[in-house]
Coordinates of C-alpha atoms in Angstrom, one line a residue:
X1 CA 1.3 11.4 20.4
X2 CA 1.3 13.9 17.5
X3 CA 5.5 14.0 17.0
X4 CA 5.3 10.2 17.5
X5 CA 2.9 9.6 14.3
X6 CA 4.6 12.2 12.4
X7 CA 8.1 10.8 12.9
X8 CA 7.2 6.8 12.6
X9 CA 4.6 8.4 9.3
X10 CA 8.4 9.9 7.9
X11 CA 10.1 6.7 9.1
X12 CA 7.6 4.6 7.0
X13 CA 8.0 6.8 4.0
X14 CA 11.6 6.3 4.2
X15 CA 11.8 3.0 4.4
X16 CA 9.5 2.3 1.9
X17 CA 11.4 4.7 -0.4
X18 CA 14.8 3.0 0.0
X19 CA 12.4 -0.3 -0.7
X20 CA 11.5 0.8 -3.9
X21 CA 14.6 -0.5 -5.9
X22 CA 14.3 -4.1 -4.7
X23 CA 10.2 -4.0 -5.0
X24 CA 10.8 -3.0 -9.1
X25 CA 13.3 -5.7 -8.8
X26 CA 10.8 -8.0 -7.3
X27 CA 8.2 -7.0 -10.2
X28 CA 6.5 -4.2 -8.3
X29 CA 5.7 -1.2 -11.0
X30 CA 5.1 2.4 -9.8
X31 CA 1.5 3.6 -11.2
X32 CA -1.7 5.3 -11.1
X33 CA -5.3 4.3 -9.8
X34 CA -8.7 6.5 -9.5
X35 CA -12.5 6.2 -9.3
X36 CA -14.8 8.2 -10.2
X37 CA -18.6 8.9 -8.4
X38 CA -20.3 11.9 -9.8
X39 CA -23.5 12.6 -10.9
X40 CA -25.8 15.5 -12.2
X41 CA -28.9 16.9 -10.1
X42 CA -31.9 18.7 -10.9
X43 CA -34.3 19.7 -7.9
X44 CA -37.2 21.5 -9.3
X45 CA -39.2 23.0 -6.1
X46 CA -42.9 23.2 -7.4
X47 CA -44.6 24.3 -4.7
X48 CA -43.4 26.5 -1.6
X49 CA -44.9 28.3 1.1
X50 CA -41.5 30.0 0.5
X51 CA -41.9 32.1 -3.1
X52 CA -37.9 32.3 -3.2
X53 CA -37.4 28.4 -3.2
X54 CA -39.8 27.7 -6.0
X55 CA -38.2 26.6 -9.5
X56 CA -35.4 24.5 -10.9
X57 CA -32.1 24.4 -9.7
X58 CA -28.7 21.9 -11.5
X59 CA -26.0 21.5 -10.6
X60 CA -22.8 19.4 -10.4
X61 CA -22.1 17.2 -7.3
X62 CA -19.5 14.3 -6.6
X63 CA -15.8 13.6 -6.4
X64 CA -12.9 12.2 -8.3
X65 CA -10.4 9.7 -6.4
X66 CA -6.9 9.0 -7.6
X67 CA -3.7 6.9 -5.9
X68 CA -0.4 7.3 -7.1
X69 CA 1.1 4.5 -5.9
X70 CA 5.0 4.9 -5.6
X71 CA 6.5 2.0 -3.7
X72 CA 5.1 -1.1 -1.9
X73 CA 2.3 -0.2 0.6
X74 CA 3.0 3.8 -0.3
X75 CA 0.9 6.2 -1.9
X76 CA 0.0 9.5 -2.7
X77 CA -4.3 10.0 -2.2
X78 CA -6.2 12.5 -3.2
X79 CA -9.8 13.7 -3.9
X80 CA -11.2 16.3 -6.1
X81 CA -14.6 17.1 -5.0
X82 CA -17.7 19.1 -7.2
X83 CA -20.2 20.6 -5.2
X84 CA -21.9 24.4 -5.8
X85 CA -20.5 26.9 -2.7
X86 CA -23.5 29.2 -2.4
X87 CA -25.5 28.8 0.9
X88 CA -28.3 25.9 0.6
X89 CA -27.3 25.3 -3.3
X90 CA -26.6 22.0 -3.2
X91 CA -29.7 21.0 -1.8
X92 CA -32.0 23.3 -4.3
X93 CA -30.7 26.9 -3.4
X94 CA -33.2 29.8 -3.8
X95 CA -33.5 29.6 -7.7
X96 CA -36.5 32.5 -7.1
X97 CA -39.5 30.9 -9.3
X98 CA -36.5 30.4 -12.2
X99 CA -34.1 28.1 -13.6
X100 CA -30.4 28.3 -12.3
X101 CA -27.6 26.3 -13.8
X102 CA -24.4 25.1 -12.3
X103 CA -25.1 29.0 -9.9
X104 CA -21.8 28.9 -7.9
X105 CA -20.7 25.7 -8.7
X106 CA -16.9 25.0 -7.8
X107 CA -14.6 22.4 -7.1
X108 CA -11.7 21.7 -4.9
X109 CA -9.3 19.3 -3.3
X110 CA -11.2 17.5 -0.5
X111 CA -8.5 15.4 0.7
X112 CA -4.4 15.3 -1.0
X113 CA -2.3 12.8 1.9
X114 CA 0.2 10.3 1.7
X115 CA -0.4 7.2 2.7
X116 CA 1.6 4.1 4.2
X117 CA 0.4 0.5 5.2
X118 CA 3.1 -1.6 6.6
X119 CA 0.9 -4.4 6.7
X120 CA -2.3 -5.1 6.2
X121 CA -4.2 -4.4 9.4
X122 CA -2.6 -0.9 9.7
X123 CA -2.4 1.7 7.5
X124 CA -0.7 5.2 8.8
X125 CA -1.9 8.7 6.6
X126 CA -0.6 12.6 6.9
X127 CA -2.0 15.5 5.0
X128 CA -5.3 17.1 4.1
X129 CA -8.1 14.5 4.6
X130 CA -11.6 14.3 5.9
X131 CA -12.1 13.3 9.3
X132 CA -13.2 9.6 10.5
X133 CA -16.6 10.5 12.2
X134 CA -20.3 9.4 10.9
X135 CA -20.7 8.0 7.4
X136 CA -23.9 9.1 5.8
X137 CA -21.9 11.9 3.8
X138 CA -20.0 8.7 2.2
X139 CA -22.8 6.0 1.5
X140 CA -26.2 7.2 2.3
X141 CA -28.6 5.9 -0.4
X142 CA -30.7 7.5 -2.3
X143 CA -30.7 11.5 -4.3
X144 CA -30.2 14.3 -1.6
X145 CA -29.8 12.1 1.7
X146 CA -26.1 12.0 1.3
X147 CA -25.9 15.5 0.3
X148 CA -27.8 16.9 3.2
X149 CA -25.4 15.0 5.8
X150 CA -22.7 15.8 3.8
X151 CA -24.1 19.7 4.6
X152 CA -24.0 19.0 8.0
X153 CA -21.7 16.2 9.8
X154 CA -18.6 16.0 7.3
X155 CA -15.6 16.8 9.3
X156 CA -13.6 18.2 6.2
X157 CA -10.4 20.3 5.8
X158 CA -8.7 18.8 8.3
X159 CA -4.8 19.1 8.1
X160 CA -2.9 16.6 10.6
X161 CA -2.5 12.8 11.3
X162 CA -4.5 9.7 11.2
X163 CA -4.7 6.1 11.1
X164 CA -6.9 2.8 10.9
X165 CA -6.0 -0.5 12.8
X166 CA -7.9 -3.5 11.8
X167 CA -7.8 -5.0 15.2
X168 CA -10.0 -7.9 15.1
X169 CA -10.6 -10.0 12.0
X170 CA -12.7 -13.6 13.4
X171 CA -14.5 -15.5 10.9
X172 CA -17.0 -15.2 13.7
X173 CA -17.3 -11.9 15.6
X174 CA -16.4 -10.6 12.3
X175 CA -14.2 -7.6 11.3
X176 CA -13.5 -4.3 13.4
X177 CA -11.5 -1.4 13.1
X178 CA -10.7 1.8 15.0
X179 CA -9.6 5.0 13.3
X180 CA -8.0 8.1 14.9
X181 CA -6.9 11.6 14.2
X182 CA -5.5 14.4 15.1
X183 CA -5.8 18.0 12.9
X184 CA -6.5 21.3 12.6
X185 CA -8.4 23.6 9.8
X186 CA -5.9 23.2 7.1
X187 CA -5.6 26.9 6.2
X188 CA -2.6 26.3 3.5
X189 CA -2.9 27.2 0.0
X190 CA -4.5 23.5 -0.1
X191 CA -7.8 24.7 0.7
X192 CA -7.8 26.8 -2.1
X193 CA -11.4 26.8 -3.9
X194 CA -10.9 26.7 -8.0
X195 CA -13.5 28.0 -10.2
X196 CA -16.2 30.2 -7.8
X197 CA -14.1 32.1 -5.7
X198 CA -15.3 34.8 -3.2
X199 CA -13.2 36.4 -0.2
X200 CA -14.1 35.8 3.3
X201 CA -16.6 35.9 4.7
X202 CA -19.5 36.7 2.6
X203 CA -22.8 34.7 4.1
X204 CA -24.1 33.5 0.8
X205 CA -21.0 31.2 0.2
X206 CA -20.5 27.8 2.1
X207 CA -16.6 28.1 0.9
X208 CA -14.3 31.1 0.1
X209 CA -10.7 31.1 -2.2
X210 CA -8.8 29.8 0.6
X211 CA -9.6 29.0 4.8
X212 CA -8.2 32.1 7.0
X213 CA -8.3 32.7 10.6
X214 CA -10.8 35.1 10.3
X215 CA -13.5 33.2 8.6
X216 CA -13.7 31.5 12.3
X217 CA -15.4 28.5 13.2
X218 CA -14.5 25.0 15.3
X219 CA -10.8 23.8 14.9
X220 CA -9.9 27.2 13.4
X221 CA -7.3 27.6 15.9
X222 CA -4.2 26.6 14.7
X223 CA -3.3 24.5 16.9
X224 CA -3.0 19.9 16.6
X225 CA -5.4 19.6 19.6
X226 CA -8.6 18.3 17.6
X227 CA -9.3 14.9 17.3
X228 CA -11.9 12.1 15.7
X229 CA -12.2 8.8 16.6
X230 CA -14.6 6.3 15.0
X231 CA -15.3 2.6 15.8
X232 CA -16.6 0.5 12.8
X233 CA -17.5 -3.4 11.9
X234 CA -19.3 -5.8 9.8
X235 CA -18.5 -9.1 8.2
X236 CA -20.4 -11.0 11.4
X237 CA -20.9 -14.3 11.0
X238 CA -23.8 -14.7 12.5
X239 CA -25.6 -11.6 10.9
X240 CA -23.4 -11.2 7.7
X241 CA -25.2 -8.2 6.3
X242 CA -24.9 -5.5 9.0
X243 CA -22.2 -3.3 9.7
X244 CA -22.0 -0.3 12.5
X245 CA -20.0 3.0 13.5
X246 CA -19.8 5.0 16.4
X247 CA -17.7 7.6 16.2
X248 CA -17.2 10.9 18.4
X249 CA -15.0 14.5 17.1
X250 CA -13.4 17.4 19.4
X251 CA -12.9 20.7 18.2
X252 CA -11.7 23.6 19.7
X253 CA -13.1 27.5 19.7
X254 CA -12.1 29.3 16.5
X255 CA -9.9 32.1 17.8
X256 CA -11.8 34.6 15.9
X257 CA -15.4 33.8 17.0
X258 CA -15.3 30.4 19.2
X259 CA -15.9 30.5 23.0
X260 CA -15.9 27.0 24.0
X261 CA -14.8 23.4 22.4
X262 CA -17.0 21.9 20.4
X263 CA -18.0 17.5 21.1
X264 CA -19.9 15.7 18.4
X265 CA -21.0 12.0 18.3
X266 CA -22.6 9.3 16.1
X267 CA -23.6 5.9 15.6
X268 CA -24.7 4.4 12.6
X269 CA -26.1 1.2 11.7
X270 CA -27.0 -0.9 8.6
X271 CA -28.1 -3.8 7.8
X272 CA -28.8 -5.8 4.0
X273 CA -31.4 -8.8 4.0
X274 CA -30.8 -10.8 0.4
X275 CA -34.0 -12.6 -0.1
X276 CA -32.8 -13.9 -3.1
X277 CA -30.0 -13.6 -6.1
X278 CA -31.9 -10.7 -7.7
X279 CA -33.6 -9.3 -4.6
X280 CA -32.0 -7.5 -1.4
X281 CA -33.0 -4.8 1.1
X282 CA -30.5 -2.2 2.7
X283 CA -32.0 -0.6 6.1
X284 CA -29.9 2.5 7.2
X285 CA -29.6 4.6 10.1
X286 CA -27.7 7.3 11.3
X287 CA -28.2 9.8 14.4
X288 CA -25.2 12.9 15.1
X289 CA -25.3 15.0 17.8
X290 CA -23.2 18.1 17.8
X291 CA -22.7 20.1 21.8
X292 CA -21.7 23.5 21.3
X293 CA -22.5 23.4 17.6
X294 CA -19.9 25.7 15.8
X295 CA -17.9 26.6 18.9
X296 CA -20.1 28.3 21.1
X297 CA -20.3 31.5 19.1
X298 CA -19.8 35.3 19.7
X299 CA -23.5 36.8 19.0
X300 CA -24.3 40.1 18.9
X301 CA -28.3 40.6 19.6
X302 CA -30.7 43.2 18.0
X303 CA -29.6 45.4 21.1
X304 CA -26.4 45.4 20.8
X305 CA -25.2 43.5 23.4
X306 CA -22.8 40.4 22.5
X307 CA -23.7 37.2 23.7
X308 CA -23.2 33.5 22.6
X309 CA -25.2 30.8 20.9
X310 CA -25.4 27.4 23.1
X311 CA -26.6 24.8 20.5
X312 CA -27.4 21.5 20.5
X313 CA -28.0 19.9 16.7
X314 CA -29.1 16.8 15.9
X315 CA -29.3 15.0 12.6
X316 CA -31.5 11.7 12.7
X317 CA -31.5 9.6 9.1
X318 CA -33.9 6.7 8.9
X319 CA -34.4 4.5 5.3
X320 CA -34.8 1.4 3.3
X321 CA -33.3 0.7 -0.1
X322 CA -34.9 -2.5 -2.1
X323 CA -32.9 -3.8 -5.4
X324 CA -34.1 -6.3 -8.0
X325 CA -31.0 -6.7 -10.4
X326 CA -30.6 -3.1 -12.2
X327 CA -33.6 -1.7 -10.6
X328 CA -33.6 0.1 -6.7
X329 CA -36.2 2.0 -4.8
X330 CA -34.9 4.4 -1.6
X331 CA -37.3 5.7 1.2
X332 CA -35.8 8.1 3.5
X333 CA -36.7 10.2 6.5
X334 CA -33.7 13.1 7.4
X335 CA -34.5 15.6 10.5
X336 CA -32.2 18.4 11.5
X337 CA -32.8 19.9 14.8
X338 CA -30.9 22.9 16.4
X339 CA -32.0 23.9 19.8
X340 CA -30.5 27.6 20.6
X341 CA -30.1 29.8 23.4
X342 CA -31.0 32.6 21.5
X343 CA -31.9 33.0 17.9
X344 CA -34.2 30.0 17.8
X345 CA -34.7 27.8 14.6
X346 CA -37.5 25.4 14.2
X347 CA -37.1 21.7 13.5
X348 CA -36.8 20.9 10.1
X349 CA -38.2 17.4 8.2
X350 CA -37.4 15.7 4.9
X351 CA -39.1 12.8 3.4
X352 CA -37.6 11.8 0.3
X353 CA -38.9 8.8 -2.1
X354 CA -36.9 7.8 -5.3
X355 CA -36.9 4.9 -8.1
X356 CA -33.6 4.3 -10.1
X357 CA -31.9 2.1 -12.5
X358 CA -28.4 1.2 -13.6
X359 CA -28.2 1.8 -17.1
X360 CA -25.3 0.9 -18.3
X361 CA -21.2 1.1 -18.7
X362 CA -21.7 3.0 -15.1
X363 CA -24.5 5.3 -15.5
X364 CA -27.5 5.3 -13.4
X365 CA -30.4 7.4 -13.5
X366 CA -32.4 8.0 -10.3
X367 CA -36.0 10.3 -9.9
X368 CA -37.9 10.9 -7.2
X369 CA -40.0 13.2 -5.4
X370 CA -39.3 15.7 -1.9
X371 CA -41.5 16.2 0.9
X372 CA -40.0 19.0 3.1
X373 CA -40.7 20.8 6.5
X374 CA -38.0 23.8 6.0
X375 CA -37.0 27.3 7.7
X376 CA -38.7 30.3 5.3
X377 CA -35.9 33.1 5.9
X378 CA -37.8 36.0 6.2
X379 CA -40.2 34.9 9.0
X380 CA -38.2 32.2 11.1
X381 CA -41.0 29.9 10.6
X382 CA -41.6 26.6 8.9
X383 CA -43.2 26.4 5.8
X384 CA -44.0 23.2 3.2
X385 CA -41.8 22.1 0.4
X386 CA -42.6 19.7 -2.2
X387 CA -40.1 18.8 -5.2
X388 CA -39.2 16.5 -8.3
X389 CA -35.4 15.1 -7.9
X390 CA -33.6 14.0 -10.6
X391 CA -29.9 12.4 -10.8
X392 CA -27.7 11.3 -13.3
X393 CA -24.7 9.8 -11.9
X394 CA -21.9 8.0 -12.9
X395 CA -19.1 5.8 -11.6
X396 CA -16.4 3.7 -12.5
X397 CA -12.6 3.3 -12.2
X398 CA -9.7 4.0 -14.0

């Protein structure tokens, strides 16, 4: 299945190549289009059980989107994302009862494939790409919901084959699609990290200079035998504002650290009410399940003896988002839950409430305020959060 999408992936570049004369002919003109969503955060922690999360933390977080387009339905994609690398950073960090600025901030390239659509319901990719499976990462509203999935269910790195059929389009039972693909960790010189760089594998960092074998984790194997497949649709006729996913990934062991294959699944659901020209309401939810979270992973216990960790995390997003013209408000309720064999975590909570406003040639400002339930390091226990969020984003094309 592999060989055949590579070779009829090469076939359609071909063919589109040696189509390129007549499409100029024809009026087509080789160029260049991008988008841009990025947007400057501020969490300022002012009250924590944990001493080490209090203060102020800002940093940089988003991405940068541009096609090349070369011939008729070909193209070259890529994506330049911005986040901060160090453990926990993007979501606040440990800025230890101080202010920390752009601490380990970085960016690399999240996603650089070629794409080809030889019509319009099909569209065929190969590269470096993020995975189809869950969406919150991609859409969630409001200021750190999409960040914290992004932390935890974005299937990224991933080297291989893919594709999206848009199998049913009724003006009634609405649109579908199905999306597939098969990868492995890209560990190329493509998952370089610019700007913070540390060598593997030091625990404070999220991301090193470049993916090796030894850094472990799922997929890590170099092999073409991990897979996503995702199911989405909206467009109904008879409810014209919702839209779903369910989508499921495989990865195998690491070879470094991995002992068993790794099965996620998600389904997502949302659905926008318009109560009138100026006023609408988005409801959102998201649950993700991860069996054998990371692998299964070699452990080795305060004995001495090795062992592995069995885990089962969860990741349950529930929220509304009302607009009225420029003007939105976002409630949203995140929990991450990680049962373990051994090295237990508790169960931690997020309530986040935020007011924005569009204000202009793409900019949007967005505050809000953090109500967390999160692991203090030191102890293994819970202990109470509470923060201001702030967000300056912009986006636009180009």
């Amino acid at each position: 299945m592999i060989m055949t999408s590579l070779r009829n992936l090469a076939l359609g570049v071909i063919a589109s190549l040696g189509a390129l004369t007549t499409a100029m002919a024809q009026g087509f003109t080789p160029h260049v289009s991008g988008e841009a969503d990025l947007g400057l955060y501020g969490v300022s922690t002012f009250n924590a059980k944990d001493s080490a999360r209090r203060g102020t933390s800002l940093y940089l977080f988003g991405e940068v989107a541009t096609g090349f387009h070369i011939a008729p339905g070909l193209s070259l994609q890529t994506v330049v994302a911005f986040e901060p690398i160090g453990e926990g950073d993007a979501l606040g960090g440990f800025p230890m009862d101080g202010v920390i600025g752009f601490r380990r901030q970085s960016a690399f390239l999240e996603a650089f494939f070629a794409e080809w659509k030889p019509d319009d319901a099909l569209t065929l990719y190969g590269g470096r790409f993020v995975a189809p499976f869950s969406r919150g990462h991609h859409d969630f509203p409001g200021i750190l919901t999409r960040i914290r999935a992004h932390e935890v269910q974005m299937i990224g790195d991933a080297m291989g084959v893919g594709g999206t059929w848009n199998f049913l389009s009724d003006p009634r039972l609405g649109e579908h699609d199905i999306s597939a693909a098969a990868f492995t960790l890209d560990r190329t010189f493509l998952s370089s990290t610019w700007l913070t760089r540390r060598r593997c594998c030091d625990e404070r960092y999220e991301r090193y200079n470049r993916n090796t074998e030894q850094q472990g984790g799922p997929a890590n194997n170099g092999q073409m035998d991990n897979f996503a497949l995702s199911l989405d649709g909206d467009k109904f006729d008879f409810a014209p504002g919702l839209s779903y996913q369910l989508s499921m990934v495989s990865r195998a062991a690491g070879k470094e650290d991995g002992t068993a294959r790794e099965w996620g699944y998600s389904a997502a659901l949302r659905y926008e009410q318009r109560w009138s020209a100026a006023h609408r309401t988005l409801f959102f939810a998201e649950a993700v399940q991860f069996r054998n979270a990371d692998g299964r992973p070699r452990f080795e216990s305060e004995t001495g003896d090795e062992t592995t960790i069995a885990e089962r995390r969860s990741f349950t997003t529930l929220g509304a988002q009302h607009r009225l013209d420029e003007w939105r408000g976002t409630l949203a309720w995140q929990r991450d839950q990680r049962k373990r064999s051994v090295d237990t975590l508790p169960t931690e909570n997020y309530l986040e409430a935020s007011i924005g406003r569009d204000i202009g040639h793409g900019f949007g400002l967005d505050v809000g305020y953090q109500y967390g339930r999160q692991l203090i390091e030191e102890s293994g226990q819970l202990g109470t959060t509470h923060a201001v969020l702030a967000r300056l984003s912009w986006r636009g094309g180009f």
